Amino acid sequence: MLRDDDGLERQVEKLKRINAALVERLDRADASRGSHWMLFQTATVLEQELLARNRDLEQALAHLESVNRELALARETADEANRSKSRFLRAASHDLLQPLSAAKLFLSHLSETVSEPLQADLVSRIGTAFDSTEELIRALLEISRLDSVRLDISTERVSLGRLFQRLMVDFHGDAAARGLELRFVISSATVMSNPVFLRRIAQNLVSNAIKYTRTGRVLVGARREGADVWLEVHDTGPGIAPEDRERIFNEFERLAPEGEEPGTGLGLSIVRRACLRLGHEVALDSAPGRGSVFRIRLPRALEAPGAIEAGPASAATTGAVQRLAGAPPERMLMADPVAAGPAAAPLVGRRVLVVENDAAMRDAYALLLRRWGMLVATADGTQGALDRLGTFLPELLVTDYRLDRGETGLQTIAALRRRLGPRLPALIVTAEPAAQLEAQADRLEASLLRKPVSESALRERLSALLEGRRRGAAAAE
């Protein structure tokens, strides 16, 4: 600040400082104005960029919405295709196997009437062709089911001891016909799996082992490993070369020369697909000339009530296990083959009611059953069966599962048992691939037989049902 008493030099010095301060303030103001301007310009550019990005985002969202609509349409199309596939499989399993079943029954009757060797040979060859066709149809249908994304495979406790007993009944005759020793190491283990598909997996492995083993034996057992159990099928067959171990799981792959061994080449493909759906590991140990071991890893469950316990093993049995499985004797014990089923009951003079909506199948059943000496009545549905009760009281019921007008054999069984009592033995014949049908049949205490029906299987089931009826009546007395 200038004062009146300041000298001239003093005033000049103060004015210089004031001027310098003003200049500095002006410089800072200019700099500040420049910075604000830059910020304004930057904000303007960013606003333009933001508007551009918003436009891009709106376009992307519109494109995404269009893609989502296309995906939803594609998914609906795929779901409808899958539903159509399921409907086709249900129809195919019935419509393809139904005439094949009738043809096999007529052929069985024809085989009893021919007398010339040439005719008998032709009938045998036709029967073999039918068997091959049946096996191929069943395998293709099963692969289609396993590939279905909508197939829900639930798991539950499965007793390996009971599974092995059923497998012995299934394959004891096949092994004996080929001169092979079929042994099962009875196990008390209980595993978590789907009982229907696990049995199918084991059936394919045992069937393959029997089919490709010329001499020696087939051994089926279980080996515990931590929290898991390995289901193992050992054979003394020709073995598999390392380069073929992956190829044999492909469809229609067969190592035997064409025509040397019967089969479709689909069994191991079904095994792999089923194990993949169930989360079970598949392992193979084999070498040419040393046989093969197929293993399926199964999660172990708590011991099931009533599981079959392993019994003592003889020295010879223990040695066989060690040679085939390489297992310590205390870990795997051999069991003798179980009985193939209840004693056959005579069929002559027994009364059977056949409920079948297909006329050709009704005729085939009637022709075959009367040839066995049975008294036969037929009907095309539940009401027709009820109408027959006025003049015919059956001791046994044979019904197709899928009847006309949406009826099923389960309804037929229930209706007839309401009239005749709950002990009426019943056999359901079906081409249905649905696994839950077995559980429904079990709840009704009815037997289940798959189409095409063979003469021997039908006779065995009818005899077993009548024998069970006789035993039940004796126990009630």
Short mmCIF file of C-alpha atoms in Angstrom, two decimals, residues 64-342:
data_model
loop_
_atom_site.label_atom_id
_atom_site.label_comp_id
_atom_site.label_asym_id
_atom_site.label_seq_id
_atom_site.Cartn_x
_atom_site.Cartn_y
_atom_site.Cartn_z
CA LEU A 64 -29.24 -60.03 -28.85
CA GLU A 65 -33.02 -59.94 -28.55
CA SER A 66 -33.29 -61.18 -32.13
CA VAL A 67 -30.76 -63.95 -31.45
CA ASN A 68 -32.65 -64.94 -28.27
CA ARG A 69 -35.87 -65.20 -30.26
CA GLU A 70 -34.10 -67.40 -32.80
CA LEU A 71 -32.62 -69.55 -30.01
CA ALA A 72 -36.01 -69.90 -28.34
CA LEU A 73 -37.52 -70.95 -31.66
CA ALA A 74 -34.65 -73.38 -32.27
CA ARG A 75 -35.05 -74.85 -28.78
CA GLU A 76 -38.79 -75.28 -29.25
CA THR A 77 -38.09 -76.95 -32.59
CA ALA A 78 -35.53 -79.25 -30.94
CA ASP A 79 -37.95 -80.07 -28.10
CA GLU A 80 -40.66 -80.91 -30.59
CA ALA A 81 -38.20 -83.06 -32.55
CA ASN A 82 -37.27 -84.83 -29.33
CA ARG A 83 -40.94 -85.38 -28.48
CA SER A 84 -41.50 -86.71 -31.99
CA LYS A 85 -38.50 -89.00 -31.54
CA SER A 86 -39.92 -90.30 -28.27
CA ARG A 87 -43.29 -90.93 -29.90
CA PHE A 88 -41.53 -92.69 -32.78
CA LEU A 89 -39.55 -94.87 -30.39
CA ARG A 90 -42.71 -95.88 -28.54
CA ALA A 91 -44.43 -96.69 -31.80
CA ALA A 92 -41.39 -98.39 -33.30
CA SER A 93 -40.79 -100.57 -30.26
CA HIS A 94 -44.36 -101.81 -30.50
CA ASP A 95 -45.08 -101.75 -34.23
CA LEU A 96 -41.75 -103.29 -35.28
CA LEU A 97 -41.58 -105.96 -32.60
CA GLN A 98 -45.29 -106.89 -32.68
CA PRO A 99 -45.31 -108.60 -36.11
CA LEU A 100 -41.87 -110.04 -35.41
CA SER A 101 -43.21 -111.62 -32.22
CA ALA A 102 -46.17 -113.13 -34.06
CA ALA A 103 -43.90 -114.45 -36.80
CA LYS A 104 -41.63 -116.14 -34.26
CA LEU A 105 -44.57 -117.87 -32.57
CA PHE A 106 -45.94 -119.09 -35.93
CA LEU A 107 -42.45 -120.24 -36.89
CA SER A 108 -42.18 -122.13 -33.61
CA HIS A 109 -45.39 -123.96 -34.45
CA LEU A 110 -44.15 -124.62 -37.99
CA SER A 111 -40.95 -126.18 -36.65
CA GLU A 112 -43.06 -128.81 -34.88
CA THR A 113 -44.89 -129.78 -38.07
CA VAL A 114 -42.07 -130.10 -40.63
CA SER A 115 -40.60 -133.52 -41.22
CA GLU A 116 -38.14 -133.12 -44.09
CA PRO A 117 -34.53 -132.19 -43.18
CA LEU A 118 -34.41 -129.40 -45.78
CA GLN A 119 -37.57 -127.79 -44.40
CA ALA A 120 -36.27 -128.07 -40.85
CA ASP A 121 -33.01 -126.42 -41.89
CA LEU A 122 -34.88 -123.57 -43.60
CA VAL A 123 -37.06 -123.03 -40.53
CA SER A 124 -33.94 -122.93 -38.35
CA ARG A 125 -32.28 -120.38 -40.63
CA ILE A 126 -35.40 -118.20 -40.67
CA GLY A 127 -35.49 -118.35 -36.87
CA THR A 128 -31.85 -117.26 -36.70
CA ALA A 129 -32.59 -114.34 -39.04
CA PHE A 130 -35.52 -113.30 -36.84
CA ASP A 131 -33.31 -113.44 -33.76
CA SER A 132 -30.71 -111.22 -35.42
CA THR A 133 -33.38 -108.74 -36.50
CA GLU A 134 -34.80 -108.64 -32.98
CA GLU A 135 -31.38 -108.04 -31.46
CA LEU A 136 -30.63 -105.22 -33.91
CA ILE A 137 -33.99 -103.47 -33.36
CA ARG A 138 -33.65 -103.66 -29.59
CA ALA A 139 -30.08 -102.34 -29.67
CA LEU A 140 -30.94 -99.40 -31.96
CA LEU A 141 -33.94 -98.46 -29.83
CA GLU A 142 -31.84 -98.64 -26.67
CA ILE A 143 -29.10 -96.42 -28.16
CA SER A 144 -31.74 -93.88 -29.21
CA ARG A 145 -33.16 -93.84 -25.68
CA LEU A 146 -29.74 -93.35 -24.12
CA ASP A 147 -29.01 -90.48 -26.51
CA SER A 148 -32.27 -88.75 -25.61
CA VAL A 149 -31.64 -85.55 -23.63
CA ARG A 150 -35.01 -85.96 -21.87
CA LEU A 151 -34.27 -89.42 -20.51
CA ASP A 152 -34.17 -89.21 -16.73
CA ILE A 153 -32.15 -92.05 -15.21
CA SER A 154 -32.56 -92.15 -11.45
CA THR A 155 -30.23 -94.07 -9.15
CA GLU A 156 -30.99 -96.20 -6.13
CA ARG A 157 -29.45 -98.96 -4.02
CA VAL A 158 -28.67 -102.11 -6.00
CA SER A 159 -27.56 -105.40 -4.43
CA LEU A 160 -24.83 -106.97 -6.56
CA GLY A 161 -25.61 -110.37 -5.04
CA ARG A 162 -29.15 -110.28 -6.38
CA LEU A 163 -27.94 -108.91 -9.70
CA PHE A 164 -25.49 -111.80 -10.08
CA GLN A 165 -28.21 -114.35 -9.33
CA ARG A 166 -30.41 -112.92 -12.08
CA LEU A 167 -27.47 -112.91 -14.51
CA MET A 168 -26.78 -116.56 -13.73
CA VAL A 169 -30.37 -117.41 -14.64
CA ASP A 170 -30.04 -115.36 -17.85
CA PHE A 171 -26.79 -116.89 -19.12
CA HIS A 172 -26.38 -120.32 -17.55
CA GLY A 173 -27.92 -122.00 -20.63
CA ASP A 174 -25.88 -119.98 -23.14
CA ALA A 175 -22.61 -120.80 -21.40
CA ALA A 176 -23.47 -124.48 -21.12
CA ALA A 177 -24.40 -124.64 -24.82
CA ARG A 178 -20.90 -123.37 -25.71
CA GLY A 179 -19.16 -125.68 -23.24
CA LEU A 180 -17.99 -122.80 -21.05
CA GLU A 181 -17.80 -122.59 -17.28
CA LEU A 182 -19.76 -119.57 -16.06
CA ARG A 183 -18.95 -118.55 -12.47
CA PHE A 184 -20.20 -115.72 -10.30
CA VAL A 185 -18.42 -114.48 -7.21
CA ILE A 186 -21.40 -113.71 -4.98
CA SER A 187 -20.96 -110.30 -3.38
CA SER A 188 -22.61 -108.64 -0.39
CA ALA A 189 -21.83 -105.17 -1.78
CA THR A 190 -24.60 -102.63 -2.36
CA VAL A 191 -23.99 -99.90 -4.93
CA MET A 192 -25.76 -96.76 -6.15
CA SER A 193 -26.94 -97.12 -9.75
CA ASN A 194 -30.05 -97.57 -11.86
CA PRO A 195 -31.09 -101.23 -11.46
CA VAL A 196 -32.50 -101.59 -14.97
CA PHE A 197 -29.57 -100.01 -16.81
CA LEU A 198 -26.95 -101.63 -14.57
CA ARG A 199 -28.45 -105.02 -15.35
CA ARG A 200 -28.37 -104.16 -19.06
CA ILE A 201 -24.72 -103.11 -18.79
CA ALA A 202 -23.82 -106.37 -17.03
CA GLN A 203 -25.88 -108.43 -19.50
CA ASN A 204 -24.01 -106.95 -22.46
CA LEU A 205 -20.61 -107.56 -20.86
CA VAL A 206 -21.40 -111.17 -19.88
CA SER A 207 -23.02 -111.86 -23.27
CA ASN A 208 -19.93 -110.54 -25.08
CA ALA A 209 -17.62 -112.59 -22.87
CA ILE A 210 -19.57 -115.79 -23.60
CA LYS A 211 -19.88 -115.01 -27.30
CA TYR A 212 -16.14 -114.50 -27.91
CA THR A 213 -14.74 -117.11 -25.52
CA ARG A 214 -14.22 -120.42 -27.30
CA THR A 215 -12.87 -122.44 -24.39
CA GLY A 216 -12.36 -121.94 -20.68
CA ARG A 217 -14.54 -119.88 -18.41
CA VAL A 218 -16.19 -116.56 -17.73
CA LEU A 219 -15.99 -115.10 -14.23
CA VAL A 220 -18.12 -112.27 -12.88
CA GLY A 221 -17.37 -110.65 -9.53
CA ALA A 222 -16.93 -107.44 -7.57
CA ARG A 223 -13.84 -105.85 -6.04
CA ARG A 224 -13.96 -103.07 -3.46
CA GLU A 225 -11.67 -100.07 -3.79
CA GLY A 226 -12.11 -97.33 -1.23
CA ALA A 227 -15.58 -95.83 -1.53
CA ASP A 228 -16.21 -97.64 -4.82
CA VAL A 229 -16.86 -101.14 -6.10
CA TRP A 230 -15.58 -102.45 -9.42
CA LEU A 231 -17.98 -104.81 -11.20
CA GLU A 232 -15.66 -107.09 -13.19
CA VAL A 233 -16.23 -109.55 -16.04
CA HIS A 234 -13.23 -111.80 -16.76
CA ASP A 235 -12.95 -114.18 -19.72
CA THR A 236 -10.37 -116.52 -21.24
CA GLY A 237 -11.13 -115.36 -24.78
CA PRO A 238 -8.75 -114.23 -27.51
CA GLY A 239 -8.06 -110.84 -25.93
CA ILE A 240 -8.03 -107.39 -27.49
CA ALA A 241 -5.04 -105.62 -29.03
CA PRO A 242 -4.17 -102.14 -27.67
CA GLU A 243 -5.04 -100.45 -30.96
CA ASP A 244 -8.56 -101.96 -30.85
CA ARG A 245 -9.48 -101.10 -27.25
CA GLU A 246 -11.16 -97.81 -28.15
CA ARG A 247 -12.62 -98.97 -31.44
CA ILE A 248 -14.67 -101.81 -29.92
CA PHE A 249 -16.91 -99.26 -28.15
CA ASN A 250 -18.00 -97.77 -31.51
CA GLU A 251 -21.28 -98.73 -33.16
CA PHE A 252 -21.22 -101.83 -35.39
CA GLU A 253 -17.57 -102.58 -34.58
CA ARG A 254 -16.82 -106.28 -34.26
CA LEU A 255 -13.38 -107.83 -33.98
CA ALA A 256 -14.48 -111.28 -35.10
CA PRO A 257 -14.59 -111.89 -38.87
CA GLU A 258 -18.00 -111.31 -40.45
CA GLY A 259 -20.29 -114.29 -39.90
CA GLU A 260 -17.96 -116.02 -37.42
CA GLU A 261 -19.85 -114.86 -34.33
CA PRO A 262 -23.47 -113.65 -34.22
CA GLY A 263 -24.13 -110.14 -33.01
CA THR A 264 -24.79 -106.55 -34.02
CA GLY A 265 -21.64 -104.84 -32.75
CA LEU A 266 -23.76 -102.53 -30.57
CA GLY A 267 -23.45 -104.13 -27.12
CA LEU A 268 -20.34 -102.28 -25.95
CA SER A 269 -21.63 -99.02 -27.45
CA ILE A 270 -24.71 -99.39 -25.25
CA VAL A 271 -22.45 -100.12 -22.25
CA ARG A 272 -20.45 -96.93 -22.80
CA ARG A 273 -23.54 -94.76 -23.36
CA ALA A 274 -25.32 -96.13 -20.28
CA CYS A 275 -22.21 -95.70 -18.11
CA LEU A 276 -21.80 -92.14 -19.38
CA ARG A 277 -25.38 -91.29 -18.42
CA LEU A 278 -24.94 -92.91 -15.00
CA GLY A 279 -21.48 -91.46 -14.34
CA HIS A 280 -19.83 -94.90 -14.12
CA GLU A 281 -16.23 -95.31 -15.29
CA VAL A 282 -15.49 -98.08 -17.80
CA ALA A 283 -12.07 -99.75 -17.80
CA LEU A 284 -10.59 -102.51 -19.95
CA ASP A 285 -7.55 -104.70 -19.31
CA SER A 286 -6.71 -107.10 -22.13
CA ALA A 287 -3.98 -108.49 -24.31
CA PRO A 288 -4.07 -110.83 -27.32
CA GLY A 289 -4.09 -114.45 -26.18
CA ARG A 290 -4.61 -113.57 -22.50
CA GLY A 291 -8.34 -112.88 -22.29
CA SER A 292 -10.07 -109.66 -21.23
CA VAL A 293 -11.33 -107.94 -18.09
CA PHE A 294 -14.07 -105.32 -18.37
CA ARG A 295 -14.59 -103.21 -15.23
CA ILE A 296 -17.35 -100.79 -14.24
CA ARG A 297 -16.69 -98.46 -11.27
CA LEU A 298 -19.77 -98.09 -9.05
CA PRO A 299 -20.18 -95.87 -5.96
CA ARG A 300 -20.64 -98.05 -2.88
CA ALA A 301 -23.73 -97.57 -0.72
CA LEU A 302 -24.43 -98.75 2.79
CA GLU A 303 -24.92 -102.50 3.04
CA ALA A 304 -28.44 -103.29 1.86
CA PRO A 305 -30.70 -105.23 4.21
CA GLY A 306 -30.83 -108.88 3.23
CA ALA A 307 -27.77 -108.67 0.98
CA ILE A 308 -26.32 -112.03 0.01
CA GLU A 309 -23.24 -112.84 2.01
CA ALA A 310 -20.30 -114.65 0.50
CA GLY A 311 -19.83 -118.21 1.64
CA PRO A 312 -16.64 -120.23 2.16
CA ALA A 313 -14.58 -121.07 -0.89
CA SER A 314 -12.87 -124.30 -1.68
CA ALA A 315 -9.17 -124.45 -2.50
CA ALA A 316 -9.95 -125.21 -6.15
CA THR A 317 -12.37 -122.31 -6.33
CA THR A 318 -9.90 -119.93 -4.73
CA GLY A 319 -7.25 -120.94 -7.23
CA ALA A 320 -9.61 -120.28 -10.13
CA VAL A 321 -10.32 -116.81 -8.81
CA GLN A 322 -6.64 -116.04 -8.39
CA ARG A 323 -5.80 -117.24 -11.89
CA LEU A 324 -8.59 -115.27 -13.54
CA ALA A 325 -8.90 -112.18 -11.37
CA GLY A 326 -5.52 -111.93 -9.69
CA ALA A 327 -7.30 -111.19 -6.42
CA PRO A 328 -6.38 -112.41 -2.91
CA PRO A 329 -8.67 -115.28 -1.81
CA GLU A 330 -10.08 -113.31 1.10
CA ARG A 331 -11.35 -110.54 -1.19
CA MET A 332 -13.28 -112.61 -3.74
CA LEU A 333 -15.12 -115.84 -2.98
CA MET A 334 -16.60 -118.15 -5.61
CA ALA A 335 -20.20 -119.26 -5.43
CA ASP A 336 -21.75 -122.19 -7.28
CA PRO A 337 -24.33 -121.39 -9.93
CA VAL A 338 -27.77 -120.70 -8.55
CA ALA A 339 -30.80 -122.63 -9.64
CA ALA A 340 -32.28 -121.56 -12.94
CA GLY A 341 -35.75 -121.03 -11.49
CA PRO A 342 -38.70 -122.82 -9.91
#
